[in-house]
PDB file of C-alpha atoms in Angstrom:
ATOM      1  CA  MET N   2      19.409  12.829  65.893  1.00  0.00           C
ATOM      2  CA  HIS N   3      21.430  15.056  67.949  1.00  0.00           C
ATOM      3  CA  ALA N   4      24.744  16.648  67.941  1.00  0.00           C
ATOM      4  CA  HIS N   5      27.376  16.257  70.641  1.00  0.00           C
ATOM      5  CA  ALA N   6      30.222  18.447  70.367  1.00  0.00           C
ATOM      6  CA  HIS N   7      33.473  18.448  72.880  1.00  0.00           C
ATOM      7  CA  HIS N   8      36.128  21.152  72.876  1.00  0.00           C
ATOM      8  CA  HIS N   9      39.303  21.583  75.062  1.00  0.00           C
ATOM      9  CA  GLN N  10      42.354  22.541  75.017  1.00  0.00           C
ATOM     10  CA  HIS N  11      45.914  22.842  76.972  1.00  0.00           C
ATOM     11  CA  SER N  12      49.459  23.888  77.395  1.00  0.00           C
ATOM     12  CA  SER N  13      52.241  23.038  78.737  1.00  0.00           C
ATOM     13  CA  GLY N  14      55.842  23.712  79.538  1.00  0.00           C
ATOM     14  CA  ALA N  15      58.698  21.391  79.859  1.00  0.00           C
ATOM     15  CA  SER N  16      62.594  22.111  79.499  1.00  0.00           C
ATOM     16  CA  ASP N  17      63.815  18.923  78.213  1.00  0.00           C
ATOM     17  CA  CYS N  18      64.274  20.250  75.023  1.00  0.00           C
ATOM     18  CA  HIS N  19      65.185  24.494  74.704  1.00  0.00           C
ATOM     19  CA  GLY N  20      60.936  24.781  75.938  1.00  0.00           C
ATOM     20  CA  LEU N  21      59.016  22.306  74.424  1.00  0.00           C
ATOM     21  CA  HIS N  22      55.741  23.668  74.537  1.00  0.00           C
ATOM     22  CA  ASP N  23      52.893  21.839  73.170  1.00  0.00           C
ATOM     23  CA  SER N  24      49.351  23.148  72.241  1.00  0.00           C
ATOM     24  CA  HIS N  25      46.447  20.464  72.053  1.00  0.00           C
ATOM     25  CA  GLY N  26      43.531  21.180  70.405  1.00  0.00           C
ATOM     26  CA  HIS N  27      40.538  18.624  70.510  1.00  0.00           C
ATOM     27  CA  HIS N  28      37.649  19.072  68.826  1.00  0.00           C
ATOM     28  CA  HIS N  29      35.132  15.878  69.035  1.00  0.00           C
ATOM     29  CA  ALA N  30      32.296  16.474  66.728  1.00  0.00           C
ATOM     30  CA  PRO N  31      30.924  13.529  65.232  1.00  0.00           C
ATOM     31  CA  ALA N  32      27.284  13.622  65.462  1.00  0.00           C
ATOM     32  CA  ASP N  33      25.056  10.826  66.178  1.00  0.00           C
ATOM     33  CA  PHE N  34      23.379   8.615  63.876  1.00  0.00           C
ATOM     34  CA  GLY N  35      22.345   6.209  65.886  1.00  0.00           C
ATOM     35  CA  ASN N  36      18.666   6.327  64.676  1.00  0.00           C
ATOM     36  CA  ALA N  37      19.743   6.988  61.095  1.00  0.00           C
ATOM     37  CA  PHE N  38      21.807   4.237  61.135  1.00  0.00           C
ATOM     38  CA  LEU N  39      18.531   1.494  62.825  1.00  0.00           C
ATOM     39  CA  ILE N  40      16.087   2.658  60.428  1.00  0.00           C
ATOM     40  CA  GLY N  41      18.308   2.677  57.091  1.00  0.00           C
ATOM     41  CA  ILE N  42      19.132  -0.846  57.720  1.00  0.00           C
ATOM     42  CA  GLY N  43      15.825  -2.063  58.909  1.00  0.00           C
ATOM     43  CA  LEU N  44      14.087  -0.623  55.675  1.00  0.00           C
ATOM     44  CA  ASN N  45      16.639  -2.041  53.870  1.00  0.00           C
ATOM     45  CA  ILE N  46      16.843  -5.546  55.040  1.00  0.00           C
ATOM     46  CA  VAL N  47      12.860  -5.917  54.563  1.00  0.00           C
ATOM     47  CA  PHE N  48      13.731  -4.467  50.832  1.00  0.00           C
ATOM     48  CA  VAL N  49      16.156  -6.450  50.339  1.00  0.00           C
ATOM     49  CA  VAL N  50      14.181  -9.839  50.729  1.00  0.00           C
ATOM     50  CA  ILE N  51      11.346  -8.631  48.888  1.00  0.00           C
ATOM     51  CA  GLU N  52      13.546  -7.497  45.871  1.00  0.00           C
ATOM     52  CA  GLY N  53      15.273 -10.519  45.952  1.00  0.00           C
ATOM     53  CA  ALA N  54      12.671 -12.873  46.226  1.00  0.00           C
ATOM     54  CA  ALA N  55      11.178 -11.044  43.761  1.00  0.00           C
ATOM     55  CA  GLY N  56      13.729 -10.558  41.246  1.00  0.00           C
ATOM     56  CA  LEU N  57      13.512 -14.584  41.227  1.00  0.00           C
ATOM     57  CA  ILE N  58       9.744 -15.108  41.084  1.00  0.00           C
ATOM     58  CA  TYR N  59       9.177 -12.819  38.406  1.00  0.00           C
ATOM     59  CA  GLY N  60      12.668 -13.506  36.239  1.00  0.00           C
ATOM     60  CA  SER N  61      14.510  -9.869  36.398  1.00  0.00           C
ATOM     61  CA  MET N  62      18.167  -9.616  36.632  1.00  0.00           C
ATOM     62  CA  ALA N  63      17.967  -6.051  37.360  1.00  0.00           C
ATOM     63  CA  LEU N  64      15.716  -6.783  40.687  1.00  0.00           C
ATOM     64  CA  VAL N  65      18.160  -9.590  41.085  1.00  0.00           C
ATOM     65  CA  ALA N  66      21.543  -6.958  41.071  1.00  0.00           C
ATOM     66  CA  ASP N  67      19.909  -4.004  42.681  1.00  0.00           C
ATOM     67  CA  ALA N  68      18.879  -6.926  46.293  1.00  0.00           C
ATOM     68  CA  GLY N  69      22.168  -6.982  45.802  1.00  0.00           C
ATOM     69  CA  HIS N  70      23.340  -4.068  45.834  1.00  0.00           C
ATOM     70  CA  ASN N  71      21.246  -2.774  48.710  1.00  0.00           C
ATOM     71  CA  LEU N  72      22.336  -5.656  50.410  1.00  0.00           C
ATOM     72  CA  SER N  73      26.028  -4.797  50.323  1.00  0.00           C
ATOM     73  CA  ASP N  74      25.238  -1.535  51.678  1.00  0.00           C
ATOM     74  CA  VAL N  75      22.836  -3.187  54.461  1.00  0.00           C
ATOM     75  CA  LEU N  76      27.071  -5.025  55.295  1.00  0.00           C
ATOM     76  CA  ALA N  77      27.783  -1.556  54.566  1.00  0.00           C
ATOM     77  CA  LEU N  78      25.582   1.069  57.074  1.00  0.00           C
ATOM     78  CA  VAL N  79      26.501  -2.418  60.142  1.00  0.00           C
ATOM     79  CA  LEU N  80      30.126  -0.976  58.688  1.00  0.00           C
ATOM     80  CA  ALA N  81      29.682   2.009  59.612  1.00  0.00           C
ATOM     81  CA  TRP N  82      27.495   2.569  62.335  1.00  0.00           C
ATOM     82  CA  VAL N  83      29.375  -0.145  64.352  1.00  0.00           C
ATOM     83  CA  ALA N  84      32.479   2.516  63.548  1.00  0.00           C
ATOM     84  CA  SER N  85      30.664   5.453  65.017  1.00  0.00           C
ATOM     85  CA  ILE N  86      30.194   4.306  68.357  1.00  0.00           C
ATOM     86  CA  ALA N  87      33.616   2.666  68.575  1.00  0.00           C
ATOM     87  CA  ALA N  88      35.208   6.266  67.455  1.00  0.00           C
ATOM     88  CA  ARG N  89      33.541   7.779  70.163  1.00  0.00           C
ATOM     89  CA  ARG N  90      35.106   5.638  72.864  1.00  0.00           C
ATOM     90  CA  PRO N  91      37.520   7.112  74.726  1.00  0.00           C
ATOM     91  CA  PRO N  92      41.217   6.456  74.745  1.00  0.00           C
ATOM     92  CA  SER N  93      42.566   3.369  77.000  1.00  0.00           C
ATOM     93  CA  GLY N  94      45.359   1.256  77.521  1.00  0.00           C
ATOM     94  CA  ARG N  95      48.201   0.623  74.453  1.00  0.00           C
ATOM     95  CA  PHE N  96      45.054   2.831  72.091  1.00  0.00           C
ATOM     96  CA  THR N  97      45.830   6.355  73.023  1.00  0.00           C
ATOM     97  CA  TYR N  98      44.056   8.158  69.874  1.00  0.00           C
ATOM     98  CA  GLY N  99      40.486   5.556  71.371  1.00  0.00           C
ATOM     99  CA  PHE N 100      39.437   3.914  67.877  1.00  0.00           C
ATOM    100  CA  LYS N 101      38.921   6.338  65.581  1.00  0.00           C
ATOM    101  CA  SER N 102      40.093   5.402  62.875  1.00  0.00           C
ATOM    102  CA  SER N 103      37.696   3.131  63.074  1.00  0.00           C
ATOM    103  CA  THR N 104      35.580   4.998  60.747  1.00  0.00           C
ATOM    104  CA  ILE N 105      38.820   4.433  58.416  1.00  0.00           C
ATOM    105  CA  LEU N 106      38.780   1.097  58.369  1.00  0.00           C
ATOM    106  CA  ALA N 107      34.967   0.984  58.335  1.00  0.00           C
ATOM    107  CA  ALA N 108      34.954   3.396  55.142  1.00  0.00           C
ATOM    108  CA  LEU N 109      37.589   0.720  53.025  1.00  0.00           C
ATOM    109  CA  GLY N 110      35.689  -2.024  54.438  1.00  0.00           C
ATOM    110  CA  ASN N 111      32.577  -1.271  52.445  1.00  0.00           C
ATOM    111  CA  ALA N 112      34.477   0.125  49.599  1.00  0.00           C
ATOM    112  CA  LEU N 113      35.339  -3.915  49.771  1.00  0.00           C
ATOM    113  CA  LEU N 114      32.151  -5.509  50.264  1.00  0.00           C
ATOM    114  CA  LEU N 115      30.490  -3.391  46.932  1.00  0.00           C
ATOM    115  CA  ALA N 116      33.270  -4.996  45.033  1.00  0.00           C
ATOM    116  CA  VAL N 117      32.429  -8.517  45.911  1.00  0.00           C
ATOM    117  CA  ALA N 118      28.857  -7.654  45.086  1.00  0.00           C
ATOM    118  CA  ILE N 119      29.739  -5.881  42.210  1.00  0.00           C
ATOM    119  CA  GLY N 120      31.704  -9.228  40.840  1.00  0.00           C
ATOM    120  CA  ALA N 121      28.593 -11.539  41.979  1.00  0.00           C
ATOM    121  CA  ILE N 122      26.088  -9.536  40.077  1.00  0.00           C
ATOM    122  CA  LEU N 123      28.357  -9.092  37.392  1.00  0.00           C
ATOM    123  CA  PHE N 124      28.475 -13.134  37.482  1.00  0.00           C
ATOM    124  CA  GLU N 125      24.812 -13.728  37.047  1.00  0.00           C
ATOM    125  CA  THR N 126      23.731 -10.965  34.557  1.00  0.00           C
ATOM    126  CA  LEU N 127      26.818 -12.320  31.986  1.00  0.00           C
ATOM    127  CA  HIS N 128      24.806 -15.868  33.090  1.00  0.00           C
ATOM    128  CA  ARG N 129      21.188 -14.588  32.702  1.00  0.00           C
ATOM    129  CA  ILE N 130      22.553 -13.501  28.927  1.00  0.00           C
ATOM    130  CA  MET N 131      23.364 -16.870  28.066  1.00  0.00           C
ATOM    131  CA  THR N 132      20.149 -18.121  28.887  1.00  0.00           C
ATOM    132  CA  PRO N 133      17.598 -15.421  28.822  1.00  0.00           C
ATOM    133  CA  GLN N 134      14.440 -15.449  30.673  1.00  0.00           C
ATOM    134  CA  GLU N 135      11.770 -13.219  29.588  1.00  0.00           C
ATOM    135  CA  PRO N 136      10.928 -10.760  33.163  1.00  0.00           C
ATOM    136  CA  GLN N 137       8.035  -9.353  34.070  1.00  0.00           C
ATOM    137  CA  GLY N 138       7.944  -5.651  32.977  1.00  0.00           C
ATOM    138  CA  MET N 139       4.969  -4.826  35.597  1.00  0.00           C
ATOM    139  CA  ALA N 140       6.364  -6.718  38.930  1.00  0.00           C
ATOM    140  CA  MET N 141       9.857  -4.595  37.959  1.00  0.00           C
ATOM    141  CA  MET N 142       8.703  -0.929  38.163  1.00  0.00           C
ATOM    142  CA  ILE N 143       6.249  -1.947  41.575  1.00  0.00           C
ATOM    143  CA  VAL N 144       9.020  -3.299  43.275  1.00  0.00           C
ATOM    144  CA  ALA N 145      11.572  -1.271  42.436  1.00  0.00           C
ATOM    145  CA  GLY N 146       9.374   1.974  42.997  1.00  0.00           C
ATOM    146  CA  ILE N 147       8.765   0.848  46.629  1.00  0.00           C
ATOM    147  CA  GLY N 148      13.068   0.824  46.844  1.00  0.00           C
ATOM    148  CA  ILE N 149      12.509   4.293  45.142  1.00  0.00           C
ATOM    149  CA  ALA N 150      10.831   5.603  48.424  1.00  0.00           C
ATOM    150  CA  ILE N 151      12.994   3.429  50.576  1.00  0.00           C
ATOM    151  CA  ASN N 152      16.323   4.529  49.259  1.00  0.00           C
ATOM    152  CA  ALA N 153      15.336   8.378  49.141  1.00  0.00           C
ATOM    153  CA  LEU N 154      14.303   8.360  52.910  1.00  0.00           C
ATOM    154  CA  THR N 155      17.553   6.569  53.833  1.00  0.00           C
ATOM    155  CA  ALA N 156      19.574   9.212  51.963  1.00  0.00           C
ATOM    156  CA  MET N 157      17.602  11.896  53.933  1.00  0.00           C
ATOM    157  CA  LEU N 158      18.562  10.363  57.238  1.00  0.00           C
ATOM    158  CA  PHE N 159      22.194  10.878  56.198  1.00  0.00           C
ATOM    159  CA  LEU N 160      21.881  14.555  54.496  1.00  0.00           C
ATOM    160  CA  LYS N 161      23.388  16.290  57.176  1.00  0.00           C
ATOM    161  CA  GLY N 162      26.804  14.602  58.190  1.00  0.00           C
ATOM    162  CA  GLN N 163      28.749  14.978  54.378  1.00  0.00           C
ATOM    163  CA  GLU N 164      31.602  15.936  56.444  1.00  0.00           C
ATOM    164  CA  ASP N 165      31.888  12.802  57.546  1.00  0.00           C
ATOM    165  CA  ILE N 166      33.499  10.163  54.533  1.00  0.00           C
ATOM    166  CA  ASN N 167      31.899   7.697  56.621  1.00  0.00           C
ATOM    167  CA  ILE N 168      28.252   9.288  56.821  1.00  0.00           C
ATOM    168  CA  ARG N 169      28.754  10.101  52.784  1.00  0.00           C
ATOM    169  CA  GLY N 170      29.612   6.839  51.882  1.00  0.00           C
ATOM    170  CA  ALA N 171      26.091   6.105  53.443  1.00  0.00           C
ATOM    171  CA  TYR N 172      24.307   8.994  51.568  1.00  0.00           C
ATOM    172  CA  LEU N 173      25.770   8.351  48.536  1.00  0.00           C
ATOM    173  CA  HIS N 174      25.130   4.575  48.426  1.00  0.00           C
ATOM    174  CA  MET N 175      21.555   5.152  49.899  1.00  0.00           C
ATOM    175  CA  ALA N 176      21.088   8.395  46.913  1.00  0.00           C
ATOM    176  CA  ALA N 177      22.449   6.421  44.467  1.00  0.00           C
ATOM    177  CA  ASP N 178      19.841   3.481  45.141  1.00  0.00           C
ATOM    178  CA  ALA N 179      17.221   5.289  44.646  1.00  0.00           C
ATOM    179  CA  LEU N 180      18.391   6.311  41.161  1.00  0.00           C
ATOM    180  CA  VAL N 181      19.420   2.834  40.208  1.00  0.00           C
ATOM    181  CA  SER N 182      15.764   1.841  41.215  1.00  0.00           C
ATOM    182  CA  LEU N 183      14.243   4.271  39.601  1.00  0.00           C
ATOM    183  CA  GLY N 184      16.262   2.634  36.470  1.00  0.00           C
ATOM    184  CA  VAL N 185      14.863  -0.408  36.828  1.00  0.00           C
ATOM    185  CA  VAL N 186      10.700   1.131  36.329  1.00  0.00           C
ATOM    186  CA  VAL N 187      12.122   2.922  33.917  1.00  0.00           C
ATOM    187  CA  ALA N 188      13.434  -0.623  32.636  1.00  0.00           C
ATOM    188  CA  GLY N 189       9.902  -2.506  33.735  1.00  0.00           C
ATOM    189  CA  LEU N 190       7.892   0.625  31.483  1.00  0.00           C
ATOM    190  CA  ALA N 191      10.322  -0.382  28.447  1.00  0.00           C
ATOM    191  CA  ILE N 192       9.817  -4.141  28.515  1.00  0.00           C
ATOM    192  CA  VAL N 193       6.548  -3.554  29.631  1.00  0.00           C
ATOM    193  CA  ILE N 194       5.814  -1.467  25.861  1.00  0.00           C
ATOM    194  CA  THR N 195       8.229  -3.331  23.583  1.00  0.00           C
ATOM    195  CA  GLY N 196       8.548  -7.111  25.554  1.00  0.00           C
ATOM    196  CA  LEU N 197      12.397  -7.211  24.173  1.00  0.00           C
ATOM    197  CA  TRP N 198      13.424  -9.745  27.416  1.00  0.00           C
ATOM    198  CA  TRP N 199      17.183  -7.985  27.422  1.00  0.00           C
ATOM    199  CA  ILE N 200      16.678  -4.539  28.694  1.00  0.00           C
ATOM    200  CA  ASP N 201      16.514  -6.325  32.194  1.00  0.00           C
ATOM    201  CA  PRO N 202      20.391  -7.296  31.274  1.00  0.00           C
ATOM    202  CA  MET N 203      21.083  -4.439  29.797  1.00  0.00           C
ATOM    203  CA  VAL N 204      20.308  -2.257  33.211  1.00  0.00           C
ATOM    204  CA  SER N 205      21.858  -4.655  35.041  1.00  0.00           C
ATOM    205  CA  LEU N 206      24.808  -4.247  33.315  1.00  0.00           C
ATOM    206  CA  VAL N 207      24.052   0.031  33.906  1.00  0.00           C
ATOM    207  CA  ILE N 208      23.836  -0.837  37.335  1.00  0.00           C
ATOM    208  CA  ILE N 209      27.040  -2.704  37.823  1.00  0.00           C
ATOM    209  CA  ALA N 210      28.423   0.537  36.482  1.00  0.00           C
ATOM    210  CA  VAL N 211      27.385   2.915  38.325  1.00  0.00           C
ATOM    211  CA  ILE N 212      28.288   0.627  41.844  1.00  0.00           C
ATOM    212  CA  ALA N 213      31.551   0.409  40.339  1.00  0.00           C
ATOM    213  CA  TRP N 214      31.753   4.010  39.466  1.00  0.00           C
ATOM    214  CA  GLY N 215      30.376   5.093  43.390  1.00  0.00           C
ATOM    215  CA  THR N 216      33.196   2.195  44.662  1.00  0.00           C
ATOM    216  CA  TRP N 217      35.874   3.695  42.819  1.00  0.00           C
ATOM    217  CA  GLY N 218      35.642   6.779  44.587  1.00  0.00           C
ATOM    218  CA  LEU N 219      34.823   5.832  48.893  1.00  0.00           C
ATOM    219  CA  ALA N 220      38.071   2.965  48.277  1.00  0.00           C
ATOM    220  CA  ARG N 221      40.317   5.979  46.926  1.00  0.00           C
ATOM    221  CA  ASP N 222      39.104   8.313  49.675  1.00  0.00           C
ATOM    222  CA  SER N 223      39.357   5.546  52.225  1.00  0.00           C
ATOM    223  CA  LEU N 224      43.151   4.388  51.150  1.00  0.00           C
ATOM    224  CA  THR N 225      44.068   7.878  51.195  1.00  0.00           C
ATOM    225  CA  MET N 226      42.783   7.720  54.946  1.00  0.00           C
ATOM    226  CA  GLY N 227      44.407   4.852  55.945  1.00  0.00           C
ATOM    227  CA  LEU N 228      47.997   5.629  54.241  1.00  0.00           C
ATOM    228  CA  LEU N 229      47.320   9.271  57.128  1.00  0.00           C
ATOM    229  CA  ALA N 230      48.055  11.787  53.592  1.00  0.00           C
ATOM    230  CA  ALA N 231      47.456  15.463  54.717  1.00  0.00           C
ATOM    231  CA  PRO N 232      43.775  15.525  53.794  1.00  0.00           C
ATOM    232  CA  ALA N 233      42.807  17.476  50.146  1.00  0.00           C
ATOM    233  CA  ARG N 234      40.863  20.354  51.083  1.00  0.00           C
ATOM    234  CA  ILE N 235      44.091  21.567  53.218  1.00  0.00           C
ATOM    235  CA  ASP N 236      46.854  22.598  51.541  1.00  0.00           C
ATOM    236  CA  LEU N 237      50.316  21.932  53.466  1.00  0.00           C
ATOM    237  CA  ALA N 238      52.108  25.583  51.881  1.00  0.00           C
ATOM    238  CA  GLU N 239      49.239  27.325  53.211  1.00  0.00           C
ATOM    239  CA  VAL N 240      49.453  26.179  56.477  1.00  0.00           C
ATOM    240  CA  LYS N 241      52.933  26.400  57.380  1.00  0.00           C
ATOM    241  CA  GLN N 242      52.745  29.819  56.129  1.00  0.00           C
ATOM    242  CA  HIS N 243      49.520  30.740  58.265  1.00  0.00           C
ATOM    243  CA  LEU N 244      52.395  29.550  61.182  1.00  0.00           C
ATOM    244  CA  ALA N 245      54.968  31.484  59.970  1.00  0.00           C
ATOM    245  CA  SER N 246      53.093  34.508  60.092  1.00  0.00           C
ATOM    246  CA  PHE N 247      52.603  34.568  63.444  1.00  0.00           C
ATOM    247  CA  ASP N 248      54.826  37.163  65.429  1.00  0.00           C
ATOM    248  CA  GLY N 249      57.958  35.345  66.891  1.00  0.00           C
ATOM    249  CA  VAL N 250      57.805  33.019  64.438  1.00  0.00           C
ATOM    250  CA  SER N 251      61.117  32.801  62.082  1.00  0.00           C
ATOM    251  CA  ALA N 252      60.806  28.769  60.525  1.00  0.00           C
ATOM    252  CA  VAL N 253      58.058  25.894  60.353  1.00  0.00           C
ATOM    253  CA  HIS N 254      59.563  22.320  59.865  1.00  0.00           C
ATOM    254  CA  ASP N 255      58.826  18.791  60.298  1.00  0.00           C
ATOM    255  CA  LEU N 256      55.018  20.225  59.393  1.00  0.00           C
ATOM    256  CA  HIS N 257      53.248  16.987  59.750  1.00  0.00           C
ATOM    257  CA  VAL N 258      48.720  16.797  58.943  1.00  0.00           C
ATOM    258  CA  TRP N 259      47.180  13.241  58.932  1.00  0.00           C
ATOM    259  CA  PRO N 260      43.256  12.021  60.017  1.00  0.00           C
ATOM    260  CA  MET N 261      42.685  10.816  62.978  1.00  0.00           C
ATOM    261  CA  SER N 262      39.366   9.261  61.942  1.00  0.00           C
ATOM    262  CA  THR N 263      37.087  10.369  58.615  1.00  0.00           C
ATOM    263  CA  THR N 264      36.113  13.192  60.636  1.00  0.00           C
ATOM    264  CA  GLU N 265      39.043  14.542  62.978  1.00  0.00           C
ATOM    265  CA  VAL N 266      42.256  15.908  61.452  1.00  0.00           C
ATOM    266  CA  ALA N 267      45.498  16.143  63.728  1.00  0.00           C
ATOM    267  CA  LEU N 268      48.758  18.379  63.600  1.00  0.00           C
ATOM    268  CA  THR N 269      52.382  18.438  64.448  1.00  0.00           C
ATOM    269  CA  ALA N 270      54.939  21.622  63.536  1.00  0.00           C
ATOM    270  CA  HIS N 271      58.113  22.570  64.992  1.00  0.00           C
ATOM    271  CA  LEU N 272      58.228  26.728  64.958  1.00  0.00           C
ATOM    272  CA  VAL N 273      61.030  28.311  65.034  1.00  0.00           C
ATOM    273  CA  MET N 274      61.253  31.301  67.732  1.00  0.00           C
ATOM    274  CA  PRO N 275      65.006  33.235  68.716  1.00  0.00           C
ATOM    275  CA  GLY N 276      65.053  34.493  71.555  1.00  0.00           C
ATOM    276  CA  ARG N 277      61.847  34.545  72.913  1.00  0.00           C
ATOM    277  CA  PRO N 278      59.462  31.878  74.667  1.00  0.00           C
ATOM    278  CA  ALA N 279      55.995  30.942  73.913  1.00  0.00           C
ATOM    279  CA  ALA N 280      53.888  31.913  75.940  1.00  0.00           C
ATOM    280  CA  ASP N 281      50.721  28.911  76.493  1.00  0.00           C
ATOM    281  CA  SER N 282      47.943  31.607  75.324  1.00  0.00           C
ATOM    282  CA  PHE N 283      49.708  32.620  72.493  1.00  0.00           C
ATOM    283  CA  LEU N 284      49.907  28.776  71.785  1.00  0.00           C
ATOM    284  CA  ARG N 285      45.797  28.425  72.581  1.00  0.00           C
ATOM    285  CA  ASP N 286      45.812  31.497  69.925  1.00  0.00           C
ATOM    286  CA  ILE N 287      47.585  29.534  67.203  1.00  0.00           C
ATOM    287  CA  ALA N 288      45.715  26.039  68.379  1.00  0.00           C
ATOM    288  CA  ALA N 289      42.839  27.880  67.820  1.00  0.00           C
ATOM    289  CA  SER N 290      43.007  29.513  64.621  1.00  0.00           C
ATOM    290  CA  LEU N 291      44.403  25.769  63.327  1.00  0.00           C
ATOM    291  CA  GLU N 292      40.409  25.285  64.400  1.00  0.00           C
ATOM    292  CA  THR N 293      38.824  27.459  62.650  1.00  0.00           C
ATOM    293  CA  ARG N 294      40.562  27.768  59.576  1.00  0.00           C
ATOM    294  CA  PHE N 295      41.254  24.882  58.464  1.00  0.00           C
ATOM    295  CA  GLY N 296      39.755  22.399  60.765  1.00  0.00           C
ATOM    296  CA  VAL N 297      42.055  21.011  62.457  1.00  0.00           C
ATOM    297  CA  GLY N 298      41.509  19.472  65.826  1.00  0.00           C
ATOM    298  CA  HIS N 299      44.254  18.720  67.466  1.00  0.00           C
ATOM    299  CA  ALA N 300      47.277  20.674  66.908  1.00  0.00           C
ATOM    300  CA  THR N 301      51.113  19.485  68.471  1.00  0.00           C
ATOM    301  CA  LEU N 302      53.864  22.474  68.782  1.00  0.00           C
ATOM    302  CA  GLN N 303      57.171  21.885  69.335  1.00  0.00           C
ATOM    303  CA  VAL N 304      58.826  25.311  70.449  1.00  0.00           C
ATOM    304  CA  GLU N 305      62.842  25.730  69.735  1.00  0.00           C
ATOM    305  CA  SER N 306      64.973  29.021  70.423  1.00  0.00           C
ATOM    306  CA  GLY N 307      66.945  28.339  66.272  1.00  0.00           C
ATOM    307  CA  GLU N 308      70.372  27.953  68.227  1.00  0.00           C
ATOM    308  CA  ASN N 309      70.367  24.409  67.860  1.00  0.00           C
ATOM    309  CA  PRO N 310      67.999  23.141  65.777  1.00  0.00           C
ATOM    310  CA  CYS N 311      68.758  19.626  66.432  1.00  0.00           C
ATOM    311  CA  GLY N 312      69.668  19.693  70.106  1.00  0.00           C
ATOM    312  CA  GLY N 313      69.656  16.442  70.370  1.00  0.00           C
ATOM    313  CA  CYS N 314      65.680  15.716  70.189  1.00  0.00           C
ATOM    314  CA  CYS N 315      65.533  15.296  66.395  1.00  0.00           C
TER     315      CYS N 315
END
């Protein structure tokens, strides 16, 4: 795995509306998790086949449920990988921002996949409760033990990408899978000791609850980003106060902050500066401060004299 970072700033002046100045700070630092995705997908595909087959052979609904969860995670990893590749494509044609927002769509798609998996596993679990079958506890322990190792290893591959909701989603999925597999091991041990068949479908219901909890958080975050809401970590009032604190700025309005992707944030704002044109270096300094303090990688600032706020440009 390696990281690639590119930083570019430029300022330009125009005279169409009280001296319009734009300052853009572009920060592109999507870490390349290509190898992590490839390894994670490969390991989990093999494990899904083994775990699903073992669940059917040995009559364990908990193993089948865990296999279904792992299958949804494989699809989630594929979506996240494709989106991360698309996000690195340069802008072209009508896609003036490139395909950065594909990472947001992938995160939302992953949440929908998990919701489908929850429904399928719940249906099969309820069916198993109505038609009980005694599972093989020892087989459950062995297969789920393998799952703990595979899921924990895969989770570690994404440990360093937590600032990206796409990578964070992959990490949380794998980490949760490791915990779920641990639960299956405990359930298998309990069945070996007690011989109670209902422990298996009960564990399956617990797995469903774990998946649902993680799915809700992922769906909420990805939907919020899809609606272009300002990131929760950014205080808009603080950003406005920061911009107004620069020398010569008397007011700030039309402030907008939104996610361009799961890792990049953009900002636009109008700065009222009576009787003082903004130099390019001044705008570059503001853009740099926004990136350092708030993580805003693309800032576009319009300077107004304040004599006629609209001036035909509003």
